[in-house]
């Protein structure tokens, strides 16, 4: 598979790297590398990205793109998000091709998780 002209990296804001890292490590198993006080990179096993130091947050209400993750078990993913301190902004709903929910992480960044059924 070629990676030319494919999405390769995602960056999101974070005011508190410790809470962001704990959340994403606990819920999704991401691994982090610190590049100093202004930037922490992550690897989710398939894609890389990072969090830059900022008091801002990424939200569809502000016109931001929505990062969507996939889960084999949507309810289990939702439960892990909630147990780790995430907040639901849209409960599980159906759409053509599957179901999903949307949540905010400890920084207020909005993401979604979807499943086929």
mmCIF file of C-alpha atoms in Angstrom:
data_model
loop_
_atom_site.group_PDB
_atom_site.id
_atom_site.type_symbol
_atom_site.label_atom_id
_atom_site.label_comp_id
_atom_site.label_asym_id
_atom_site.label_seq_id
_atom_site.Cartn_x
_atom_site.Cartn_y
_atom_site.Cartn_z
ATOM 1 C CA UNK A 1 0.000 0.000 0.000
ATOM 2 C CA UNK A 2 1.346 3.375 -0.937
ATOM 3 C CA UNK A 3 1.397 6.218 1.574
ATOM 4 C CA UNK A 4 1.847 8.946 -1.019
ATOM 5 C CA UNK A 5 -0.803 11.659 -0.533
ATOM 6 C CA UNK A 6 -2.530 9.782 2.331
ATOM 7 C CA UNK A 7 -3.245 11.159 5.792
ATOM 8 C CA UNK A 8 -0.023 10.535 7.655
ATOM 9 C CA UNK A 9 -0.083 12.465 10.938
ATOM 10 C CA UNK A 10 -2.611 14.183 13.204
ATOM 11 C CA UNK A 11 -1.940 16.939 15.731
ATOM 12 C CA UNK A 12 -4.246 18.048 18.536
ATOM 13 C CA UNK A 13 -3.952 20.674 21.294
ATOM 14 C CA UNK A 14 -3.378 19.800 24.956
ATOM 15 C CA UNK A 15 -2.955 21.965 28.025
ATOM 16 C CA UNK A 16 -1.983 19.057 30.315
ATOM 17 C CA UNK A 17 0.165 16.368 28.716
ATOM 18 C CA UNK A 18 0.010 14.070 31.749
ATOM 19 C CA UNK A 19 -3.790 13.790 31.719
ATOM 20 C CA UNK A 20 -3.870 13.403 27.918
ATOM 21 C CA UNK A 21 -1.261 10.651 27.959
ATOM 22 C CA UNK A 22 -2.946 8.791 30.813
ATOM 23 C CA UNK A 23 -6.300 8.956 29.026
ATOM 24 C CA UNK A 24 -5.116 7.731 25.608
ATOM 25 C CA UNK A 25 -2.768 5.085 27.042
ATOM 26 C CA UNK A 26 -5.558 3.703 29.253
ATOM 27 C CA UNK A 27 -8.382 3.767 26.702
ATOM 28 C CA UNK A 28 -6.658 3.139 23.369
ATOM 29 C CA UNK A 29 -3.177 1.816 24.244
ATOM 30 C CA UNK A 30 -1.308 4.681 22.580
ATOM 31 C CA UNK A 31 2.409 5.120 23.304
ATOM 32 C CA UNK A 32 3.932 8.574 23.815
ATOM 33 C CA UNK A 33 7.296 10.251 23.299
ATOM 34 C CA UNK A 34 8.013 13.617 24.882
ATOM 35 C CA UNK A 35 9.820 16.204 22.790
ATOM 36 C CA UNK A 36 9.984 18.725 25.599
ATOM 37 C CA UNK A 37 7.444 20.945 27.319
ATOM 38 C CA UNK A 38 5.697 22.018 24.104
ATOM 39 C CA UNK A 39 5.115 18.751 22.219
ATOM 40 C CA UNK A 40 4.377 15.085 22.882
ATOM 41 C CA UNK A 41 4.071 12.602 20.006
ATOM 42 C CA UNK A 42 1.939 9.456 20.008
ATOM 43 C CA UNK A 43 1.809 6.177 18.123
ATOM 44 C CA UNK A 44 -1.402 4.159 18.099
ATOM 45 C CA UNK A 45 0.178 1.171 16.342
ATOM 46 C CA UNK A 46 -1.038 2.227 12.895
ATOM 47 C CA UNK A 47 -0.764 6.016 12.809
ATOM 48 C CA UNK A 48 1.348 8.645 14.481
ATOM 49 C CA UNK A 49 0.473 12.086 15.672
ATOM 50 C CA UNK A 50 1.092 14.512 18.452
ATOM 51 C CA UNK A 51 -0.240 16.947 21.001
ATOM 52 C CA UNK A 52 1.068 20.494 21.052
ATOM 53 C CA UNK A 53 0.904 22.718 24.140
ATOM 54 C CA UNK A 54 -2.227 24.868 23.934
ATOM 55 C CA UNK A 55 -5.205 25.936 26.008
ATOM 56 C CA UNK A 56 -7.389 25.513 22.896
ATOM 57 C CA UNK A 57 -9.380 22.386 21.999
ATOM 58 C CA UNK A 58 -10.494 20.724 18.778
ATOM 59 C CA UNK A 59 -14.280 20.649 18.388
ATOM 60 C CA UNK A 60 -16.698 20.269 15.516
ATOM 61 C CA UNK A 61 -18.610 23.200 17.056
ATOM 62 C CA UNK A 62 -15.550 25.311 16.198
ATOM 63 C CA UNK A 63 -15.294 23.860 12.686
ATOM 64 C CA UNK A 64 -12.513 21.374 13.461
ATOM 65 C CA UNK A 65 -12.149 18.104 11.599
ATOM 66 C CA UNK A 66 -13.465 15.079 13.487
ATOM 67 C CA UNK A 67 -10.921 12.329 14.160
ATOM 68 C CA UNK A 68 -12.769 8.987 14.074
ATOM 69 C CA UNK A 69 -11.360 5.791 15.600
ATOM 70 C CA UNK A 70 -12.622 2.246 14.949
ATOM 71 C CA UNK A 71 -13.632 -0.291 17.626
ATOM 72 C CA UNK A 72 -14.676 -3.930 17.345
ATOM 73 C CA UNK A 73 -16.879 -3.456 20.445
ATOM 74 C CA UNK A 74 -18.447 0.000 20.514
ATOM 75 C CA UNK A 75 -20.051 -0.302 23.947
ATOM 76 C CA UNK A 76 -16.791 -1.499 25.521
ATOM 77 C CA UNK A 77 -14.940 1.434 23.923
ATOM 78 C CA UNK A 78 -17.553 3.876 25.234
ATOM 79 C CA UNK A 79 -17.278 2.391 28.718
ATOM 80 C CA UNK A 80 -13.475 2.712 28.677
ATOM 81 C CA UNK A 81 -13.712 6.349 27.522
ATOM 82 C CA UNK A 82 -16.086 7.168 30.379
ATOM 83 C CA UNK A 83 -14.087 5.231 33.002
ATOM 84 C CA UNK A 84 -10.924 7.123 32.031
ATOM 85 C CA UNK A 85 -12.574 10.533 32.395
ATOM 86 C CA UNK A 86 -13.804 11.218 28.870
ATOM 87 C CA UNK A 87 -17.229 12.780 28.381
ATOM 88 C CA UNK A 88 -19.828 11.802 25.808
ATOM 89 C CA UNK A 89 -21.006 14.635 23.589
ATOM 90 C CA UNK A 90 -23.108 12.289 21.391
ATOM 91 C CA UNK A 91 -24.444 8.967 22.632
ATOM 92 C CA UNK A 92 -24.210 5.920 20.369
ATOM 93 C CA UNK A 93 -26.269 6.458 17.227
ATOM 94 C CA UNK A 94 -26.761 4.595 13.946
ATOM 95 C CA UNK A 95 -25.769 5.825 10.514
ATOM 96 C CA UNK A 96 -25.632 4.036 7.141
ATOM 97 C CA UNK A 97 -22.875 1.451 7.554
ATOM 98 C CA UNK A 98 -22.553 1.366 11.321
ATOM 99 C CA UNK A 99 -22.873 3.097 14.679
ATOM 100 C CA UNK A 100 -20.747 5.610 16.554
ATOM 101 C CA UNK A 101 -20.433 7.905 19.555
ATOM 102 C CA UNK A 102 -18.557 11.160 20.018
ATOM 103 C CA UNK A 103 -16.616 12.152 23.115
ATOM 104 C CA UNK A 104 -14.285 14.757 24.511
ATOM 105 C CA UNK A 105 -10.928 13.893 26.038
ATOM 106 C CA UNK A 106 -9.587 15.564 29.229
ATOM 107 C CA UNK A 107 -8.506 18.601 27.177
ATOM 108 C CA UNK A 108 -11.935 18.976 25.541
ATOM 109 C CA UNK A 109 -10.844 17.644 22.132
ATOM 110 C CA UNK A 110 -13.771 15.987 20.356
ATOM 111 C CA UNK A 111 -13.222 12.590 18.715
ATOM 112 C CA UNK A 112 -15.510 9.740 17.671
ATOM 113 C CA UNK A 113 -15.453 5.956 17.742
ATOM 114 C CA UNK A 114 -17.392 3.838 15.256
ATOM 115 C CA UNK A 115 -18.153 0.177 14.602
ATOM 116 C CA UNK A 116 -19.773 -1.738 11.741
ATOM 117 C CA UNK A 117 -22.760 -2.916 13.793
#
